[in-house]
Short mmCIF file of C-alpha atoms in Angstrom, two decimals:
data_model
loop_
_atom_site.label_atom_id
_atom_site.label_comp_id
_atom_site.label_asym_id
_atom_site.label_seq_id
_atom_site.Cartn_x
_atom_site.Cartn_y
_atom_site.Cartn_z
CA MET A 6 -5.97 108.61 109.61
CA ALA A 7 -8.13 111.09 111.57
CA ALA A 8 -5.11 113.35 112.09
CA THR A 9 -4.36 113.34 108.35
CA THR A 10 -7.98 114.27 107.60
CA ASP A 11 -7.83 117.11 110.12
CA LEU A 12 -4.73 118.52 108.43
CA ARG A 13 -6.22 118.29 104.96
CA ALA A 14 -9.46 120.08 105.86
CA PRO A 15 -7.94 123.57 106.45
CA ALA A 16 -5.82 123.23 103.29
CA ALA A 17 -8.87 122.31 101.23
CA SER A 18 -10.81 125.22 102.74
CA ALA A 19 -8.03 127.68 101.90
CA ALA A 20 -7.85 126.35 98.34
CA SER A 21 -11.61 126.80 98.00
CA GLU A 22 -11.42 130.37 99.29
CA ARG A 23 -8.65 131.21 96.82
CA ARG A 24 -10.68 129.72 93.98
CA ASN A 25 -13.74 131.76 95.01
CA ARG A 26 -11.58 134.88 95.19
CA LEU A 27 -10.31 134.23 91.68
CA TRP A 28 -13.81 134.09 90.23
CA VAL A 29 -15.02 137.11 92.17
CA ARG A 30 -11.95 139.01 91.01
CA VAL A 31 -12.52 138.07 87.37
CA TRP A 32 -16.10 139.28 87.67
CA LEU A 33 -15.05 142.60 89.24
CA TYR A 34 -12.43 143.20 86.55
CA ALA A 35 -15.17 142.61 83.95
CA VAL A 36 -17.21 145.29 85.75
CA VAL A 37 -14.18 147.62 85.64
CA LEU A 38 -13.87 147.14 81.87
CA THR A 39 -17.59 147.79 81.39
CA LEU A 40 -17.33 150.95 83.48
CA PHE A 41 -14.35 152.04 81.39
CA ALA A 42 -16.41 151.62 78.20
CA LEU A 43 -19.35 153.43 79.78
CA VAL A 44 -17.29 156.49 80.72
CA LEU A 45 -15.73 156.64 77.24
CA VAL A 46 -19.13 156.46 75.54
CA GLY A 47 -20.34 159.12 77.97
CA GLY A 48 -17.41 161.29 76.91
CA ALA A 49 -18.24 160.79 73.25
CA THR A 50 -21.87 161.64 74.00
CA ARG A 51 -20.77 164.91 75.57
CA LEU A 52 -18.28 165.78 72.83
CA THR A 53 -20.82 165.16 70.08
CA GLU A 54 -23.46 167.22 71.95
CA SER A 55 -25.72 164.16 71.99
CA GLY A 56 -26.69 164.00 75.65
CA LEU A 57 -29.98 165.87 75.31
CA SER A 58 -31.29 163.89 72.34
CA ILE A 59 -33.45 161.68 74.59
CA THR A 60 -35.67 164.01 76.57
CA GLU A 61 -37.29 161.48 78.92
CA TRP A 62 -36.03 159.14 81.60
CA LYS A 63 -37.49 155.65 81.11
CA PRO A 64 -35.30 153.26 83.15
CA VAL A 65 -37.12 150.15 81.86
CA HIS A 66 -38.98 151.03 78.66
CA GLY A 67 -36.14 153.22 77.45
CA VAL A 68 -34.01 150.19 76.62
CA ILE A 69 -36.07 149.75 73.43
CA PRO A 70 -35.09 152.30 70.75
CA PRO A 71 -37.55 153.62 68.15
CA LEU A 72 -38.54 150.77 65.83
CA SER A 73 -40.64 152.55 63.25
CA GLU A 74 -40.63 155.81 61.35
CA ALA A 75 -43.57 157.00 63.46
CA GLU A 76 -41.62 156.38 66.67
CA TRP A 77 -38.57 158.17 65.26
CA ALA A 78 -40.76 161.12 64.30
CA GLU A 79 -42.17 161.20 67.84
CA GLU A 80 -38.69 161.25 69.42
CA PHE A 81 -37.54 163.95 67.02
CA ALA A 82 -40.62 166.06 67.80
CA LYS A 83 -39.79 165.91 71.52
CA TYR A 84 -36.21 166.99 70.82
CA ARG A 85 -37.38 169.93 68.71
CA GLN A 86 -39.15 171.34 71.78
CA ILE A 87 -35.98 171.89 73.86
CA PRO A 88 -33.64 174.93 73.74
CA GLN A 89 -30.70 173.00 72.27
CA TYR A 90 -32.62 172.39 69.05
CA GLU A 91 -33.92 175.95 68.86
CA GLU A 92 -30.56 177.62 69.59
CA ILE A 93 -27.99 175.23 68.09
CA ASN A 94 -29.52 172.54 65.86
CA ARG A 95 -32.49 174.26 64.29
CA GLY A 96 -33.10 172.75 60.85
CA MET A 97 -31.44 169.43 61.76
CA SER A 98 -32.63 166.53 59.61
CA LEU A 99 -34.07 163.31 61.00
CA HIS A 100 -30.92 161.48 59.85
CA GLU A 101 -28.72 163.92 61.80
CA PHE A 102 -30.94 163.50 64.83
CA LYS A 103 -30.54 159.72 64.67
CA VAL A 104 -26.75 160.10 64.94
CA ILE A 105 -26.90 161.97 68.23
CA PHE A 106 -29.79 159.81 69.46
CA TRP A 107 -27.75 156.62 69.08
CA TRP A 108 -24.86 158.04 71.10
CA GLU A 109 -27.13 158.85 74.03
CA TRP A 110 -29.03 155.59 73.69
CA ALA A 111 -25.76 153.64 73.71
CA HIS A 112 -24.66 155.50 76.84
CA ARG A 113 -27.89 154.69 78.64
CA PHE A 114 -27.85 151.09 77.40
CA LEU A 115 -24.32 150.58 78.74
CA ALA A 116 -25.35 152.14 82.05
CA ARG A 117 -28.16 149.62 82.36
CA GLY A 118 -25.75 146.89 81.27
CA VAL A 119 -23.33 147.74 84.06
CA GLY A 120 -26.20 147.27 86.52
CA PHE A 121 -26.85 143.76 85.24
CA VAL A 122 -23.15 142.87 84.99
CA PHE A 123 -22.80 143.87 88.63
CA ALA A 124 -26.08 142.82 90.24
CA LEU A 125 -26.66 139.34 88.75
CA PRO A 126 -23.21 137.86 89.54
CA LEU A 127 -23.36 139.53 92.96
CA ALA A 128 -26.59 137.68 93.68
CA PHE A 129 -25.08 134.42 92.40
CA PHE A 130 -21.90 134.67 94.46
CA TRP A 131 -23.85 135.73 97.54
CA LEU A 132 -26.52 133.01 97.35
CA THR A 133 -24.00 130.24 96.65
CA GLY A 134 -21.84 131.22 99.62
CA ARG A 135 -18.85 132.33 97.55
CA LEU A 136 -18.65 135.83 99.04
CA GLU A 137 -16.63 136.54 102.16
CA GLY A 138 -18.58 138.40 104.81
CA HIS A 139 -16.46 141.55 104.74
CA LEU A 140 -17.08 141.94 100.98
CA LYS A 141 -20.87 142.08 101.25
CA PRO A 142 -21.25 145.65 102.62
CA LYS A 143 -18.56 146.90 100.24
CA LEU A 144 -20.28 145.44 97.20
CA LEU A 145 -23.75 146.53 98.33
CA GLY A 146 -22.36 150.04 98.74
CA ILE A 147 -21.04 150.01 95.17
CA LEU A 148 -24.40 148.74 93.91
CA ALA A 149 -26.25 151.49 95.78
CA LEU A 150 -23.87 154.10 94.41
CA GLY A 151 -24.59 152.78 90.91
CA GLY A 152 -28.32 153.28 91.47
CA LEU A 153 -27.69 156.80 92.71
CA GLN A 154 -25.55 157.46 89.64
CA GLY A 155 -28.50 156.69 87.37
CA ALA A 156 -30.57 159.34 89.15
CA ILE A 157 -27.67 161.82 88.98
CA GLY A 158 -27.43 161.17 85.24
CA TRP A 159 -31.05 162.18 84.72
CA TRP A 160 -30.60 165.16 87.11
CA MET A 161 -27.76 166.23 84.82
CA VAL A 162 -29.76 165.81 81.60
CA ALA A 163 -32.76 167.63 83.08
CA SER A 164 -30.61 170.75 83.58
CA GLY A 165 -30.43 171.18 79.79
CA LEU A 166 -34.05 170.62 78.84
CA VAL A 167 -35.75 173.87 79.82
CA GLU A 168 -33.64 177.03 80.08
CA ARG A 169 -30.21 175.94 78.82
CA SER A 170 -28.95 174.56 75.52
CA ASP A 171 -26.49 172.27 77.31
CA VAL A 172 -26.21 170.56 80.69
CA SER A 173 -24.92 172.23 83.84
CA GLN A 174 -21.15 171.88 84.23
CA TYR A 175 -21.68 171.37 87.96
CA ARG A 176 -23.92 168.37 87.33
CA LEU A 177 -21.73 167.02 84.53
CA ALA A 178 -18.64 167.08 86.75
CA THR A 179 -20.59 165.45 89.60
CA HIS A 180 -21.85 162.71 87.28
CA LEU A 181 -18.31 162.04 86.03
CA VAL A 182 -16.76 161.93 89.49
CA ILE A 183 -19.40 159.56 90.89
CA ALA A 184 -18.71 157.22 87.95
CA CYS A 185 -15.00 157.42 88.77
CA ILE A 186 -15.61 156.70 92.47
CA ILE A 187 -17.54 153.55 91.47
CA PHE A 188 -14.62 152.66 89.18
CA VAL A 189 -12.09 153.18 92.01
CA ALA A 190 -14.11 151.20 94.54
CA THR A 191 -14.55 148.24 92.20
CA MET A 192 -10.86 148.25 91.27
CA ALA A 193 -9.81 148.47 94.93
CA VAL A 194 -11.95 145.51 95.99
CA ALA A 195 -10.72 143.42 93.06
CA ARG A 196 -7.08 144.25 93.85
CA GLY A 197 -7.60 143.41 97.51
CA LEU A 198 -8.66 139.90 96.49
CA ALA A 199 -5.53 139.32 94.38
CA PRO A 200 -2.54 137.37 95.68
CA HIS A 201 0.23 139.80 96.66
CA SER A 202 3.89 139.00 96.11
CA ALA A 203 4.93 141.32 98.93
CA GLY A 204 3.53 142.40 102.26
CA PRO A 205 2.06 145.83 102.95
CA ALA A 206 4.14 148.88 102.10
CA HIS A 207 5.61 151.33 104.56
CA ASP A 208 2.87 153.43 106.23
CA GLY A 209 4.04 156.60 104.51
CA THR A 210 3.96 154.94 101.09
CA ARG A 211 0.46 153.61 101.70
CA ARG A 212 -0.95 156.94 102.92
CA PHE A 213 0.64 158.88 100.07
CA ALA A 214 -0.80 156.38 97.57
CA GLY A 215 -4.27 157.01 99.00
CA TRP A 216 -3.89 160.78 98.69
CA LEU A 217 -2.81 160.33 95.08
CA VAL A 218 -6.14 158.64 94.31
CA ALA A 219 -7.90 161.67 95.78
CA ALA A 220 -5.67 164.01 93.73
CA VAL A 221 -6.48 162.19 90.49
CA LEU A 222 -10.21 162.38 91.28
CA ALA A 223 -9.89 166.12 91.93
CA GLN A 224 -8.14 166.59 88.57
CA ILE A 225 -10.87 164.59 86.83
CA TYR A 226 -13.48 166.83 88.48
CA LEU A 227 -11.70 169.86 87.02
CA GLY A 228 -11.67 168.08 83.66
CA GLY A 229 -15.44 167.65 83.96
CA LEU A 230 -15.83 171.39 84.48
CA VAL A 231 -13.61 172.03 81.44
CA ALA A 232 -15.81 169.73 79.36
CA GLY A 233 -19.01 171.27 80.66
CA LEU A 234 -17.87 174.79 79.78
CA ASN A 235 -16.22 173.79 76.48
CA ALA A 236 -13.15 175.45 77.97
CA GLY A 237 -10.78 173.25 75.99
CA MET A 238 -11.89 174.94 72.77
CA THR A 239 -10.18 178.22 73.70
CA TYR A 240 -6.65 179.29 74.71
CA ASN A 241 -5.17 176.44 72.70
CA THR A 242 -1.50 177.19 73.34
CA TRP A 243 1.03 175.69 75.73
CA PRO A 244 2.95 176.36 77.97
CA LEU A 245 1.65 179.93 77.72
CA MET A 246 -2.04 180.59 78.11
CA ASP A 247 -3.40 183.74 76.47
CA GLY A 248 0.23 184.82 76.02
CA ALA A 249 1.30 184.44 79.66
CA LEU A 250 2.16 181.80 82.23
CA VAL A 251 -0.51 183.31 84.47
CA PRO A 252 -3.13 184.90 82.21
CA GLY A 253 -5.18 187.92 83.13
CA GLY A 254 -8.94 187.90 83.52
CA LEU A 255 -9.07 184.94 85.90
CA PHE A 256 -11.38 186.63 88.43
CA VAL A 257 -13.51 189.01 86.40
CA GLN A 258 -16.84 187.58 87.57
CA ALA A 259 -18.43 188.43 90.89
CA PRO A 260 -18.47 186.97 93.43
CA ALA A 261 -14.85 185.88 92.95
CA TRP A 262 -15.42 182.21 93.84
CA ILE A 263 -17.80 181.73 90.93
CA ASN A 264 -14.87 182.05 88.52
CA LEU A 265 -13.60 178.71 89.82
CA PHE A 266 -16.64 177.00 88.30
CA GLU A 267 -18.12 179.29 85.63
CA ASN A 268 -15.24 181.21 84.03
CA PRO A 269 -13.85 179.03 81.19
CA LYS A 270 -10.43 180.71 81.36
CA THR A 271 -10.12 180.18 85.12
CA VAL A 272 -11.34 176.59 84.94
CA GLN A 273 -8.88 175.71 82.18
CA PHE A 274 -6.04 177.40 84.09
CA LEU A 275 -6.90 175.42 87.24
CA HIS A 276 -6.95 172.20 85.21
CA ARG A 277 -3.46 173.02 83.95
CA LEU A 278 -2.27 173.74 87.49
CA GLY A 279 -3.85 170.47 88.63
CA ALA A 280 -1.86 168.59 86.00
CA TYR A 281 1.41 170.21 87.08
CA ALA A 282 0.62 169.46 90.74
CA LEU A 283 -0.21 165.84 89.95
CA VAL A 284 3.08 165.35 88.07
CA ALA A 285 4.95 166.80 91.05
CA LEU A 286 3.07 164.60 93.52
CA VAL A 287 3.68 161.33 91.68
CA LEU A 288 7.38 162.18 91.29
CA TRP A 289 7.63 162.94 95.00
CA HIS A 290 5.78 159.72 95.81
CA ALA A 291 8.07 157.65 93.59
CA VAL A 292 11.18 159.03 95.29
CA ALA A 293 9.69 158.56 98.76
CA ALA A 294 8.50 155.02 97.96
CA TRP A 295 11.90 154.07 96.61
CA ARG A 296 13.54 155.29 99.81
CA ALA A 297 11.05 153.61 102.15
CA ASP A 298 10.48 150.38 100.18
CA ARG A 299 13.61 150.17 98.07
CA GLY A 300 13.47 147.53 95.34
CA SER A 301 9.97 146.39 96.30
CA THR A 302 7.00 145.95 94.00
CA HIS A 303 5.46 148.97 95.72
CA ALA A 304 8.36 151.19 94.68
CA ARG A 305 8.27 149.86 91.12
CA ARG A 306 4.54 150.55 90.85
CA ALA A 307 5.15 154.12 92.00
CA VAL A 308 7.59 154.58 89.10
CA VAL A 309 5.09 153.11 86.62
CA LEU A 310 2.48 155.55 87.93
CA VAL A 311 4.85 158.42 87.08
CA LEU A 312 5.11 157.14 83.51
CA PHE A 313 1.33 156.90 83.19
CA VAL A 314 0.82 160.43 84.49
CA LEU A 315 3.49 161.84 82.16
CA ALA A 316 1.87 160.08 79.21
CA GLN A 317 -1.52 161.48 80.21
CA ALA A 318 -0.07 164.99 80.48
CA ALA A 319 1.39 164.65 76.96
CA ILE A 320 -1.99 163.50 75.60
CA GLY A 321 -3.68 166.41 77.35
CA ILE A 322 -1.29 168.95 75.82
CA ALA A 323 -1.74 167.43 72.36
CA THR A 324 -5.52 167.51 72.78
CA LEU A 325 -5.39 171.17 73.78
CA LEU A 326 -3.13 172.19 70.90
CA MET A 327 -5.37 170.44 68.37
CA VAL A 328 -8.53 172.07 69.84
CA ALA A 329 -9.93 168.85 71.30
CA PRO A 330 -10.76 166.66 68.29
CA LEU A 331 -13.01 163.74 69.24
CA GLY A 332 -10.36 161.01 69.04
CA TRP A 333 -7.76 162.86 71.08
CA ALA A 334 -10.29 164.07 73.63
CA LEU A 335 -11.48 160.49 74.18
CA ALA A 336 -7.87 159.31 74.43
CA HIS A 337 -7.33 161.95 77.13
CA GLN A 338 -10.39 160.78 79.04
CA GLY A 339 -9.47 157.11 78.65
CA ALA A 340 -5.91 157.75 79.82
CA ALA A 341 -7.29 159.59 82.87
CA LEU A 342 -9.24 156.44 83.78
CA ILE A 343 -6.15 154.29 83.31
CA VAL A 344 -4.19 156.59 85.63
CA LEU A 345 -7.03 156.51 88.15
CA GLY A 346 -7.41 152.73 87.99
CA PHE A 347 -3.68 152.13 88.37
CA ALA A 348 -3.48 154.61 91.27
CA ALA A 349 -6.36 152.80 93.01
CA ALA A 350 -4.74 149.39 92.46
CA HIS A 351 -1.41 150.75 93.72
CA TRP A 352 -3.03 152.13 96.86
CA ARG A 353 -4.90 148.89 97.58
CA ALA A 354 -1.79 146.79 96.95
CA ALA A 355 0.20 149.01 99.31
CA LYS A 356 -2.28 148.02 102.03
CA GLY A 357 -1.82 144.32 101.33
CA ALA A 358 -4.34 141.67 100.33
CA TYR A 359 -7.48 140.99 102.32
CA PRO A 360 -6.65 138.28 104.88
CA LEU A 361 -8.17 134.89 104.08
CA PRO A 362 -11.03 133.88 106.38
CA LYS A 363 -9.97 131.58 109.17
CA ALA A 364 -11.16 128.03 108.85
CA GLY A 365 -14.18 127.50 111.05
#
């Protein structure tokens, strides 16, 4: 009887660990979905020029919107003191102000919501012993990065309150990429907790998958610069740009490097080149993965990633040709997150699942 009990104990422990992993994974996927919504609302806030409508950073009190006409008048008076109102929206009515205010308020509300969706379950899983030891520093790191992201968000907004009528494209792109890094990290941890139907992929497949995540992040950074400079509103032809495959006037500003960040034509051209490079990379990866891991789930995921990237490229071209209408621009941003999330999951799966803790 004692021997039977000894055999059952490890099995019961493993079943408990798998059950804990399931619940932690469900929680992390809920965080991923909330982050997805947050980035989309942030994109809408940028596209509707709403990001400067709230001119103060109140991490706690700011969750309560204006509740009376006097409070609305006070918020509107603060907005009328910044350059964006004077240079772009002078004469705006209170009703028009409320529209842009609600976009920015929703963005900040969701940002606070992500903090609660992450921090409260983290505390619960930690205090009830449902978190594996190796997950704790990873999840604390994500939480800390989320706190830093809040400060970066205000740093971005502050750049448009005094001398500019919009936010700095440098800060906007930084804010977007940090959000995407949090998204990638959360997705990777969740995928590492999932049961895997196959073992780790070939080393080359795994390394290439990791570099693809970095490549997608770099392309998203370029997209942030495009958004910050409103570069998608010009040169709305494809495949030619300003009548040529390689347009002139790419390095007219001095010093030359500044064109990479401040010349709308150069930034849009680099974003196009980034898209072509990404398509080439995922095609190369799919062929290499099929050769190294023929018929495996890793090879099949590499092919699916190609389809996602091609779909995203098509959405990007359509968005450009239509001069970035709100719906298509948000579809382009949302598809970028889907590509990024799938690339992160593919990379983590190529490494294999986290090993289950050994029974003590």
